[in-house]
Amino acid sequence: MTIRRYTLPPLLLLCFTVVTRVVCSPDGAPTRACATMTPFHGGGIPPQPGLSPYSVVARRRGGKVHVSVGSALGVPIAGIMMQARTPAGEVLGAFEAVDPDHAHTINCVQRSDTVTHNSPEEKDHIDVDWTPPRGYEGPVVFNATIAQAYDTFWVGQSSPVLQYTSNGQDDLLPDRPFRPPSLQPTTYTPFFNRVQQQTAFTEFDSFYNGCGSTKLCFGFPEGCVQSKGCTAAVAVTVIGDRYDYELKVDRSDAIWVAVALSEDTKMGDDSVMSCVKTNRGVDAYMEWTYPGYRVERIRNAQHQIELLNSSVINGQIYCRIRRNAVTVVNGKTFDQLRDTYNLLVAAGTDLKPNSVGYHTIGKAASAEKRSLADVSAVSGASKILVRLHGSFMLAAWIGTASIGILLARYYRQTWVGTTMMGKDLWFAWHRVLMVLTWLLTMAAFVLIFVELKAWSAERNPHAILGTITTILCFFQPIGAYFRPHPGTSKRPIFNWAHWFAGNAAHIVGIVAIFFAVKLSKAELPDFFDYIMVAYVVVHAITHLLLSLLNCISDKSSESRVSSFPMKDIGLGRNSGYLDRSLDAPFSPLRRLILGVYIVLVGALLLALIIITALAPIEDTWTNLRTSMKSNN
């Protein structure tokens, strides 16, 4: 065998070996470069026209193809973008980085079909594994763009054509058999025409390819499949008696994503397929749900399913699972060929010892049972009861209770001589507002139990605080109905008890609303807290101003103000000003403060109810804008 020596001109060799340290794309190639594989460096620096010092070597190993990129001259690599293609230019297969510190995958046409660098730090070589599409046999070429520096890169570096067969033998080539530059093939054809090459692909996600035409897709938040922006989603592809489930969750903190086949929109007696992030990648399991949000992994959890493909990209989980058409789980038969099911999609951030944890990221159920072969659009189950629960509680404790408590505490000596239904005006409105508070609270409490049909399983004190608020609220009007007459010995006891229970219910109710922001089912944005804080500030300032006015009234009239219950709570309604026929001092100012308070709190309450009713409002707004753009 004759070994030929290849020599390079000294100047060319110097260009190859002397590396200029200039920053390339710091996080790898963007998806807008998918079509041309040409970086947009410096506003359009052209690629190098001459020989490349690099080579791309592909060899079969254990059913996969191991691809190495490097230089026989020892020239380091700053950046890379590589795809596997047929000779006709079709992108196919999926990559997996051998060393995650050097490279990661991105999605151009299909998931993980392109590999790029992690950072512009110099690398001696980059190794990746490539898996062909299921059942594929035929030629494959690995095309790469390789950067030596920011302004020095080669586009279209290609490996020799590899004939892939499922039963082929492993190649016996040594590790990284890089070749001299003069032997490098450079054939490369962009897979889009010139107009399409100018299109950005930053919003492209191949997961949604075929949704509504070849596969059934469902996820959350509502409408996310149409906008291609699901937090978590499932896609079901049916080919004959094969049922393939794709699952994804686009949250870097996600630990698991799952889909359940259910007879209704609630958890309980459902068959679950979960994809769980592990140290070695992603594992798939069969699990079972019980009423009350309890989930357990079944025995032989991987027996009736097959994990076809999976990846963890930037912490986001993707997997493809094949499930037998007919399975028996916990003694229950699931016949996907003949029966219809609701789909339940969920994702979370923690695990239990033998199952997935609570769906802290979110959960959605399809509105109706359907055949999994039906690829038409799927709508989510109604969340109206949850939205009404939240809206009623907000109206009760931010709105009616706040104003009612204010009236009872500071306005007993205002509007003197004016009555409604035979009662002093402040008392009549106090009673109306507190009755509304009672009705709204009781209705909200019933609605949430109708929705959940169980106690909340979230590790959040909201449910406990809400129950305490409801109990205190429930007994308030009963106690008021049996209150002793003014002047009797037990009247002071009632006054203190009524005051304490009412204020305790109000405070606990407000705290419960703050905790509701973190509930996955509520789907409230973080800025909800800021509006709540604004309410607390308005409420506190109003109390402070009215208390100061009472103190000034005390000093100026040298008498006590009956509207200040911390002083006169045990003395009944006949205490206070010597002349009960006149309004207390500063009554016009107090009425002005009340008017401003009602306007401000009303505006904040309206904003809170709108956010709750339209939750998740950020996704609702995004989907609306996407729909408007598509209509235009």
XYZ file of C-alpha atoms in Angstrom:
632
model
C 0.000 0.000 0.000
C 1.521 3.320 -1.065
C 1.218 6.158 1.370
C 1.130 9.518 -0.373
C 2.394 12.590 1.419
C 0.441 15.782 1.023
C 2.212 19.093 1.456
C 0.663 22.518 1.731
C 2.113 25.899 0.853
C 3.741 27.414 3.953
C 1.375 30.420 3.917
C -1.700 28.152 3.702
C -0.380 25.910 6.459
C 0.235 28.970 8.607
C -3.369 30.059 8.072
C -4.564 26.647 9.223
C -2.421 26.383 12.312
C -2.378 29.945 13.630
C -5.786 30.427 15.279
C -7.184 33.877 15.755
C -9.194 33.960 18.978
C -12.419 35.710 17.980
C -15.814 34.998 19.539
C -18.173 32.911 17.376
C -21.878 32.483 18.123
C -21.601 31.964 21.900
C -24.418 29.427 22.283
C -24.200 27.719 18.921
C -25.892 28.261 15.604
C -29.399 29.791 15.615
C -32.268 27.995 13.894
C -32.495 30.722 11.260
C -29.304 29.215 9.801
C -30.962 25.803 9.317
C -31.607 26.178 5.597
C -28.270 27.582 4.418
C -25.997 26.460 7.278
C -24.230 29.768 6.748
C -23.494 31.941 9.803
C -24.400 35.621 9.582
C -21.135 36.805 11.078
C -20.213 40.464 10.866
C -23.309 41.270 8.851
C -22.379 38.825 6.093
C -18.739 37.642 6.211
C -18.401 35.112 3.353
C -17.199 31.548 3.971
C -13.670 30.478 3.052
C -13.434 29.437 -0.623
C -10.363 27.236 -0.329
C -9.506 23.900 1.212
C -10.672 23.164 4.718
C -8.258 21.792 7.337
C -11.123 19.765 8.827
C -12.728 16.467 7.971
C -15.997 14.775 8.875
C -15.720 11.034 9.496
C -18.748 8.775 10.019
C -18.684 5.111 10.989
C -21.284 2.667 12.184
C -21.180 1.547 15.813
C -23.821 -0.505 17.596
C -26.774 0.416 15.421
C -25.883 4.109 15.495
C -23.463 6.187 13.459
C -20.575 7.777 15.327
C -19.489 11.049 13.678
C -16.207 12.815 14.436
C -15.189 16.265 13.281
C -11.598 17.405 13.576
C -8.367 18.283 11.820
C -5.435 16.084 10.807
C -3.302 19.231 11.188
C -4.401 19.835 14.765
C -6.367 22.996 13.958
C -8.846 23.557 16.812
C -12.592 24.034 16.253
C -14.379 27.146 17.498
C -17.878 26.394 16.217
C -19.868 23.862 14.257
C -23.280 23.172 12.743
C -23.952 19.717 11.286
C -26.866 17.805 9.762
C -27.374 14.329 8.313
C -28.932 14.300 4.857
C -29.776 12.036 2.006
C -27.851 12.723 -1.234
C -30.998 14.570 -2.380
C -30.660 17.000 0.545
C -33.420 15.715 2.881
C -32.572 16.168 6.560
C -33.127 13.016 8.576
C -32.400 11.285 11.874
C -31.498 12.646 15.305
C -28.185 13.525 16.926
C -26.960 13.045 20.457
C -23.877 14.805 21.809
C -21.232 12.418 23.129
C -19.756 15.226 25.220
C -22.537 17.619 26.315
C -19.888 20.171 27.306
C -18.932 20.610 23.649
C -22.183 20.376 21.688
C -25.957 20.190 21.859
C -28.793 19.548 19.440
C -31.349 21.956 17.969
C -34.501 21.411 15.937
C -34.518 22.481 12.290
C -36.883 20.161 10.428
C -37.259 17.424 13.021
C -36.365 17.158 16.674
C -32.613 17.016 17.382
C -31.785 16.753 13.664
C -28.991 19.332 13.897
C -26.001 19.596 16.209
C -24.088 22.768 17.110
C -21.409 23.938 19.566
C -22.045 25.072 23.140
C -19.417 27.823 23.264
C -16.663 29.335 21.099
C -13.958 27.804 23.292
C -11.384 25.895 21.236
C -11.999 22.161 20.851
C -9.636 19.561 19.392
C -12.557 17.577 17.992
C -16.307 17.074 18.364
C -17.913 13.629 18.568
C -21.635 12.930 18.207
C -23.877 9.915 17.709
C -26.578 9.850 15.047
C -29.652 7.607 15.030
C -31.494 7.073 11.734
C -35.284 7.271 11.466
C -37.019 4.058 12.391
C -36.820 1.608 9.498
C -34.510 3.765 7.388
C -31.906 2.068 5.212
C -29.916 3.863 2.559
C -27.253 6.480 1.927
C -26.540 9.315 4.355
C -24.092 12.217 4.165
C -23.062 14.381 7.111
C -22.817 18.052 6.114
C -21.104 20.522 8.420
C -20.235 24.176 8.716
C -17.029 24.443 10.738
C -15.596 27.667 12.155
C -11.945 28.153 13.017
C -12.682 31.718 14.153
C -15.439 34.304 13.862
C -14.310 35.430 10.401
C -12.863 32.094 9.242
C -15.294 29.282 8.514
C -16.076 26.679 5.868
C -19.604 25.825 4.736
C -20.671 22.485 3.288
C -17.921 20.248 4.647
C -19.208 16.723 3.910
C -18.394 13.214 4.963
C -18.132 10.400 2.409
C -21.491 8.790 1.651
C -22.327 6.119 4.217
C -24.627 3.258 3.204
C -26.633 2.555 6.337
C -28.317 -0.843 6.785
C -30.017 -2.157 9.882
C -28.001 -5.382 9.901
C -24.701 -3.872 8.829
C -21.411 -4.573 10.560
C -19.600 -2.033 12.693
C -16.814 -0.175 10.921
C -13.334 -1.025 12.116
C -11.867 2.418 11.500
C -9.751 3.859 14.315
C -11.022 6.741 16.417
C -11.002 10.042 14.511
C -9.199 9.022 11.302
C -9.063 12.596 10.043
C -7.713 13.084 6.523
C -5.512 15.765 4.914
C -7.326 18.766 3.392
C -6.911 17.847 -0.265
C -9.097 14.777 0.169
C -12.087 16.584 1.660
C -15.390 16.444 -0.244
C -17.206 19.782 -0.306
C -20.472 18.950 -2.082
C -23.395 20.674 -0.401
C -26.820 21.924 -1.500
C -29.060 24.141 0.666
C -32.453 22.501 1.034
C -34.513 25.663 0.428
C -34.621 28.044 -2.505
C -33.125 31.490 -2.345
C -36.279 33.228 -1.108
C -36.813 30.646 1.618
C -33.192 30.918 2.704
C -33.921 34.448 3.893
C -36.712 33.290 6.234
C -36.082 33.033 9.947
C -36.960 29.777 11.625
C -36.778 30.842 15.259
C -40.430 29.917 15.883
C -40.240 26.513 14.183
C -40.907 23.391 16.242
C -41.232 20.115 14.374
C -43.294 18.626 17.216
C -46.350 20.359 15.749
C -45.809 19.054 12.203
C -48.873 17.003 11.280
C -51.087 18.205 14.129
C -54.638 18.160 12.817
C -53.706 16.256 9.661
C -51.717 13.130 10.543
C -51.727 13.139 14.330
C -53.872 14.116 17.298
C -52.341 16.921 19.386
C -53.354 18.321 22.755
C -51.628 20.418 25.406
C -51.828 23.370 27.722
C -52.452 26.264 27.940
C -55.649 26.319 25.885
C -55.009 27.069 22.215
C -51.289 26.357 22.426
C -51.297 23.752 19.631
C -52.552 26.336 17.149
C -49.962 28.878 18.304
C -47.231 26.192 18.584
C -46.366 27.308 22.075
C -47.453 24.571 24.503
C -45.911 24.352 27.928
C -46.641 20.622 27.816
C -48.271 18.589 25.058
C -48.968 15.136 23.661
C -49.231 14.033 20.032
C -50.751 10.672 19.081
C -49.923 9.080 15.732
C -51.906 6.015 14.680
C -50.637 3.827 11.848
C -52.602 0.613 11.610
C -52.473 -0.925 15.066
C -49.429 1.103 16.142
C -50.071 3.895 18.661
C -47.151 6.278 19.086
C -47.249 8.987 21.752
C -44.962 11.999 21.632
C -44.627 13.972 24.857
C -42.861 17.271 25.452
C -42.558 19.872 28.168
C -40.909 23.230 27.480
C -39.761 24.066 30.995
C -36.130 23.725 32.028
C -37.141 22.849 35.604
C -39.425 20.001 34.484
C -38.635 16.522 35.809
C -41.467 14.646 34.136
C -44.259 14.903 31.587
C -47.105 12.421 31.271
C -50.323 11.583 29.461
C -53.238 9.544 30.816
C -56.042 7.665 29.090
C -59.158 8.456 31.115
C -62.909 7.837 31.092
C -63.554 11.416 32.224
C -61.795 14.725 32.850
C -60.731 13.838 36.413
C -57.880 11.770 37.774
C -58.753 8.318 39.057
C -58.573 4.823 37.506
C -56.515 6.143 34.591
C -53.617 4.563 32.716
C -50.611 6.888 32.625
C -47.521 6.938 30.415
C -44.794 9.126 31.890
C -41.419 10.302 30.631
C -39.047 11.025 33.488
C -35.742 12.863 33.350
C -32.902 10.776 34.799
C -29.121 11.001 35.052
C -28.825 8.924 31.894
C -31.459 10.786 29.883
C -35.173 9.916 29.836
C -36.986 6.789 31.033
C -40.601 5.855 30.253
C -43.009 4.182 32.688
C -46.595 2.993 32.995
C -48.401 4.350 36.047
C -51.899 4.304 37.513
C -53.947 7.086 39.103
C -56.254 6.796 42.079
C -58.896 9.299 43.257
C -57.396 12.097 45.295
C -54.403 12.726 43.012
C -52.545 9.575 44.066
C -50.300 7.989 41.429
C -48.386 4.710 41.599
C -46.016 3.045 39.163
C -47.307 -0.371 38.130
C -45.292 -3.575 38.187
C -43.380 -4.242 35.008
C -43.790 -0.535 34.300
C -42.026 -0.787 30.951
C -43.604 -4.035 29.783
C -46.426 -2.774 27.523
C -44.684 0.292 26.147
C -41.511 0.930 24.164
C -39.441 4.099 24.346
C -38.589 4.851 20.714
C -36.801 8.166 21.071
C -36.052 10.745 23.744
C -33.967 13.806 24.455
C -33.306 16.482 27.043
C -32.487 19.778 25.321
C -31.739 22.763 27.551
C -33.540 20.875 30.310
C -36.691 20.415 28.214
C -37.974 16.840 27.926
C -39.113 15.066 24.771
C -39.951 11.407 24.282
C -41.738 9.127 21.823
C -43.458 6.034 23.222
C -45.117 3.141 21.408
C -47.981 1.479 23.261
C -49.666 -1.789 22.384
C -53.100 -1.260 20.819
C -54.774 -3.311 23.552
C -53.348 -3.327 27.074
C -54.548 -4.516 30.451
C -53.535 -2.311 33.363
C -54.615 -2.991 36.956
C -57.190 -5.420 35.613
C -58.738 -2.822 33.308
C -58.600 -3.246 29.527
C -57.625 -0.268 27.386
C -58.595 -0.971 23.782
C -57.406 1.973 21.718
C -58.778 0.424 18.521
C -62.411 0.376 19.661
C -62.787 2.654 22.688
C -62.664 6.413 23.150
C -60.769 8.287 25.853
C -60.146 11.665 27.383
C -56.514 12.736 27.265
C -55.002 14.137 30.463
C -51.647 15.904 30.056
C -49.556 16.924 33.056
C -46.021 17.933 33.962
C -44.192 18.515 37.210
C -40.949 19.407 38.905
C -40.571 16.646 41.488
C -40.845 12.891 41.906
C -42.108 10.510 44.557
C -40.159 7.353 45.424
C -42.151 5.204 42.984
C -44.112 7.596 40.789
C -44.319 11.080 39.379
C -45.097 13.879 41.828
C -47.802 16.516 41.771
C -48.350 18.346 38.492
C -46.751 21.580 39.698
C -46.196 22.873 36.143
C -49.765 22.246 35.059
C -52.443 19.827 33.948
C -55.099 19.829 31.239
C -57.884 17.440 30.275
C -59.556 17.175 26.891
C -63.184 18.237 26.906
C -64.617 14.988 25.538
C -63.822 11.338 24.899
C -62.711 10.557 21.386
C -60.995 7.993 19.219
C -57.242 8.483 19.247
C -57.228 8.066 15.464
C -59.339 11.237 15.147
C -56.828 13.978 14.360
C -59.222 16.938 14.491
C -58.565 19.758 16.969
C -58.997 18.960 20.663
C -60.404 21.491 23.111
C -59.626 21.490 26.803
C -62.146 20.695 29.510
C -63.957 23.695 30.938
C -62.244 25.493 33.820
C -65.247 27.674 34.530
C -65.744 26.376 38.095
C -62.148 27.166 39.059
C -62.415 30.619 37.489
C -65.733 31.301 39.260
C -64.282 30.128 42.577
C -61.405 32.573 42.277
C -63.564 35.443 41.044
C -66.152 34.965 43.816
C -63.498 34.878 46.533
C -61.863 38.016 45.167
C -65.187 39.842 44.983
C -65.997 38.768 48.551
C -62.759 39.573 50.374
C -61.200 42.322 48.269
C -64.527 43.974 47.498
C -67.581 43.582 49.714
C -65.853 42.537 52.961
C -63.272 45.340 52.788
C -65.895 48.069 52.318
C -68.295 46.506 54.838
C -65.624 46.358 57.557
C -64.602 49.940 56.835
C -68.183 51.165 57.216
C -68.677 49.399 60.550
C -65.425 50.695 61.979
C -65.339 54.364 60.921
C -68.771 55.505 59.664
C -71.214 54.940 62.526
C -71.471 58.685 63.109
C -71.744 59.621 59.425
C -74.967 60.220 57.484
C -76.751 60.682 60.811
C -80.505 60.894 60.299
C -80.396 59.056 56.976
C -81.845 55.569 57.027
C -82.427 52.680 54.654
C -84.942 49.938 55.405
C -85.429 51.524 58.832
C -81.743 51.236 59.759
C -78.906 53.721 59.951
C -77.328 54.063 56.533
C -73.915 52.700 57.575
C -75.521 49.671 59.221
C -77.845 48.952 56.309
C -74.973 48.968 53.817
C -72.739 47.003 56.182
C -75.376 44.297 56.413
C -75.921 44.190 52.628
C -72.208 43.950 51.922
C -71.568 41.260 54.530
C -74.509 39.184 53.294
C -72.995 39.383 49.803
C -69.644 38.341 51.280
C -71.285 35.331 52.912
C -73.120 34.278 49.742
C -70.045 34.679 47.496
C -67.813 32.770 49.930
C -70.216 29.871 50.367
C -70.781 29.623 46.607
C -67.022 29.680 45.920
C -66.399 27.002 48.551
C -69.016 24.683 47.049
C -67.799 25.272 43.471
C -64.205 24.252 44.166
C -65.280 20.996 45.817
C -67.600 20.256 42.896
C -64.605 20.791 40.582
C -61.986 18.845 42.548
C -64.239 16.235 44.152
C -61.450 15.884 46.705
C -59.162 17.859 48.966
C -56.409 19.744 47.165
C -53.238 17.673 46.800
C -50.939 20.647 46.255
C -48.369 21.407 48.919
C -49.772 24.862 49.472
C -51.614 26.257 52.538
C -54.227 27.946 50.336
C -56.827 25.209 50.870
C -56.434 25.239 54.663
C -56.530 29.033 54.874
C -59.538 29.163 52.563
C -61.392 26.650 54.737
C -60.647 28.653 57.904
C -61.939 31.796 56.196
C -65.108 30.014 55.088
C -65.814 28.620 58.575
C -65.376 32.022 60.230
C -67.525 33.632 57.547
C -70.235 30.987 57.902
C -70.832 31.669 61.601
C -70.667 35.495 61.422
C -74.280 36.153 60.326
C -75.569 33.439 62.657
C -73.899 35.170 65.598
C -75.157 38.563 64.404
C -78.727 37.260 64.226
C -78.636 36.187 67.887
C -76.727 39.249 69.126
C -77.810 40.632 72.536
C -79.533 43.990 72.680
C -77.427 47.098 73.275
C -76.853 47.793 76.946
C -77.163 44.171 78.085
C -74.322 42.526 79.977
C -73.420 40.140 77.160
C -73.363 42.770 74.433
C -69.648 43.602 74.944
C -68.781 39.890 74.571
C -70.668 39.754 71.289
C -69.019 42.966 70.067
C -65.527 41.605 70.699
C -66.305 38.184 69.227
C -67.962 39.674 66.137
C -65.089 42.103 65.619
C -62.417 39.413 66.075
C -64.079 36.811 63.797
C -64.768 39.340 61.048
C -61.263 40.783 60.984
C -59.637 37.363 61.317
C -61.659 36.046 58.373
C -60.678 39.082 56.300
C -56.961 38.804 57.081
C -56.800 35.035 56.558
C -58.807 35.390 53.335
C -56.344 37.934 51.913
C -53.383 35.717 52.853
C -55.112 32.760 51.167
C -55.441 34.776 47.959
C -51.702 35.503 48.003
C -50.980 31.770 48.271
C -53.389 31.060 45.384
C -50.939 32.687 42.967
C -48.625 29.659 43.300
C -51.348 27.084 42.600
C -50.811 25.273 39.302
C -54.566 25.034 38.729
C -54.996 28.797 39.174
C -52.477 29.588 36.378
C -52.029 33.112 37.697
C -49.089 35.294 36.616
C -46.477 36.482 39.104
C -47.538 40.109 38.648
C -50.854 39.173 40.294
C -48.955 39.589 43.596
C -48.115 43.207 42.763
C -51.773 44.079 42.304
C -52.554 42.380 45.612
C -49.813 44.389 47.311
C -51.290 47.563 45.815
C -54.639 46.649 47.386
C -53.028 46.047 50.783
C -51.277 49.432 50.574
C -54.523 51.238 49.666
C -56.392 49.423 52.439
C -53.720 50.161 55.061
C -53.384 53.841 54.114
C -57.169 54.271 54.245
C -57.309 52.739 57.733
C -54.454 54.988 58.832
C -56.095 58.174 57.521
C -59.464 57.377 59.077
C -57.843 56.490 62.407
C -55.972 59.798 62.414
C -59.220 61.648 61.721
C -60.829 59.894 64.695
C -57.939 60.880 66.927
C -58.223 64.508 65.813
C -61.996 64.355 66.363
C -61.418 63.124 69.911
C -59.137 66.010 70.685
C -61.236 68.714 69.062
C -64.568 67.637 70.549
C -63.134 66.411 73.869
C -65.397 63.424 73.523
C -65.019 59.889 72.286
C -65.962 58.778 68.790
C -68.281 55.808 68.759
C -67.048 54.868 65.293
C -63.653 53.809 66.703
C -64.474 50.329 67.962
C -61.078 49.627 69.577
C -62.085 52.217 72.175
C -65.807 51.661 72.478
C -66.351 48.122 71.281
C -67.920 47.068 74.575
C -70.093 50.130 75.144
C -72.843 49.650 72.583
C -74.286 52.099 70.047
C -75.337 54.755 72.579
C -71.762 55.745 73.468
C -69.706 58.456 71.831
C -70.740 61.955 70.947
C -72.994 63.694 73.367
C -75.036 64.931 70.440
C -75.979 61.886 68.366
C -78.109 64.017 66.030
C -75.064 65.432 64.209
C -72.393 63.886 62.023
C -68.994 63.485 63.633
C -66.339 66.092 62.786
C -64.643 65.718 59.387
C -67.548 63.658 58.007
C -67.261 65.253 54.520
C -63.575 64.305 54.425
C -64.398 60.783 55.586
C -66.992 60.456 52.831
C -64.389 61.631 50.290
C -61.874 59.080 51.554
C -64.501 56.359 51.294
C -65.311 57.377 47.708
C -61.653 57.333 46.684
C -61.192 53.993 48.449
C -64.127 52.421 46.609
C -62.858 53.656 43.224
C -59.280 52.422 43.788
C -60.264 49.076 45.264
C -62.901 48.615 42.585
C -60.310 49.170 39.842
C -57.845 46.750 41.452
C -60.614 44.199 41.993
C -61.696 44.442 38.356
C -58.111 43.833 37.209
C -57.746 40.822 39.527
C -61.023 39.267 38.356
C -60.131 39.756 34.674
C -56.727 38.119 35.193
C -58.352 35.226 37.062
C -61.117 34.720 34.520
C -58.732 34.755 31.539
C -55.885 32.820 33.184
C -53.315 32.097 31.981
C -53.664 35.645 30.696
C -50.132 35.826 29.235
C -50.800 32.811 27.027
C -54.293 34.070 26.204
C -52.790 37.340 24.991
C -50.048 35.535 23.032
C -52.567 33.235 21.365
C -54.799 36.214 20.522
C -51.907 38.057 18.864
C -50.914 34.918 16.961
C -54.493 34.456 15.770
C -54.691 38.092 14.659
C -51.424 37.761 12.737
C -52.597 34.590 11.002
C -55.901 36.237 10.054
C -54.047 39.178 8.562
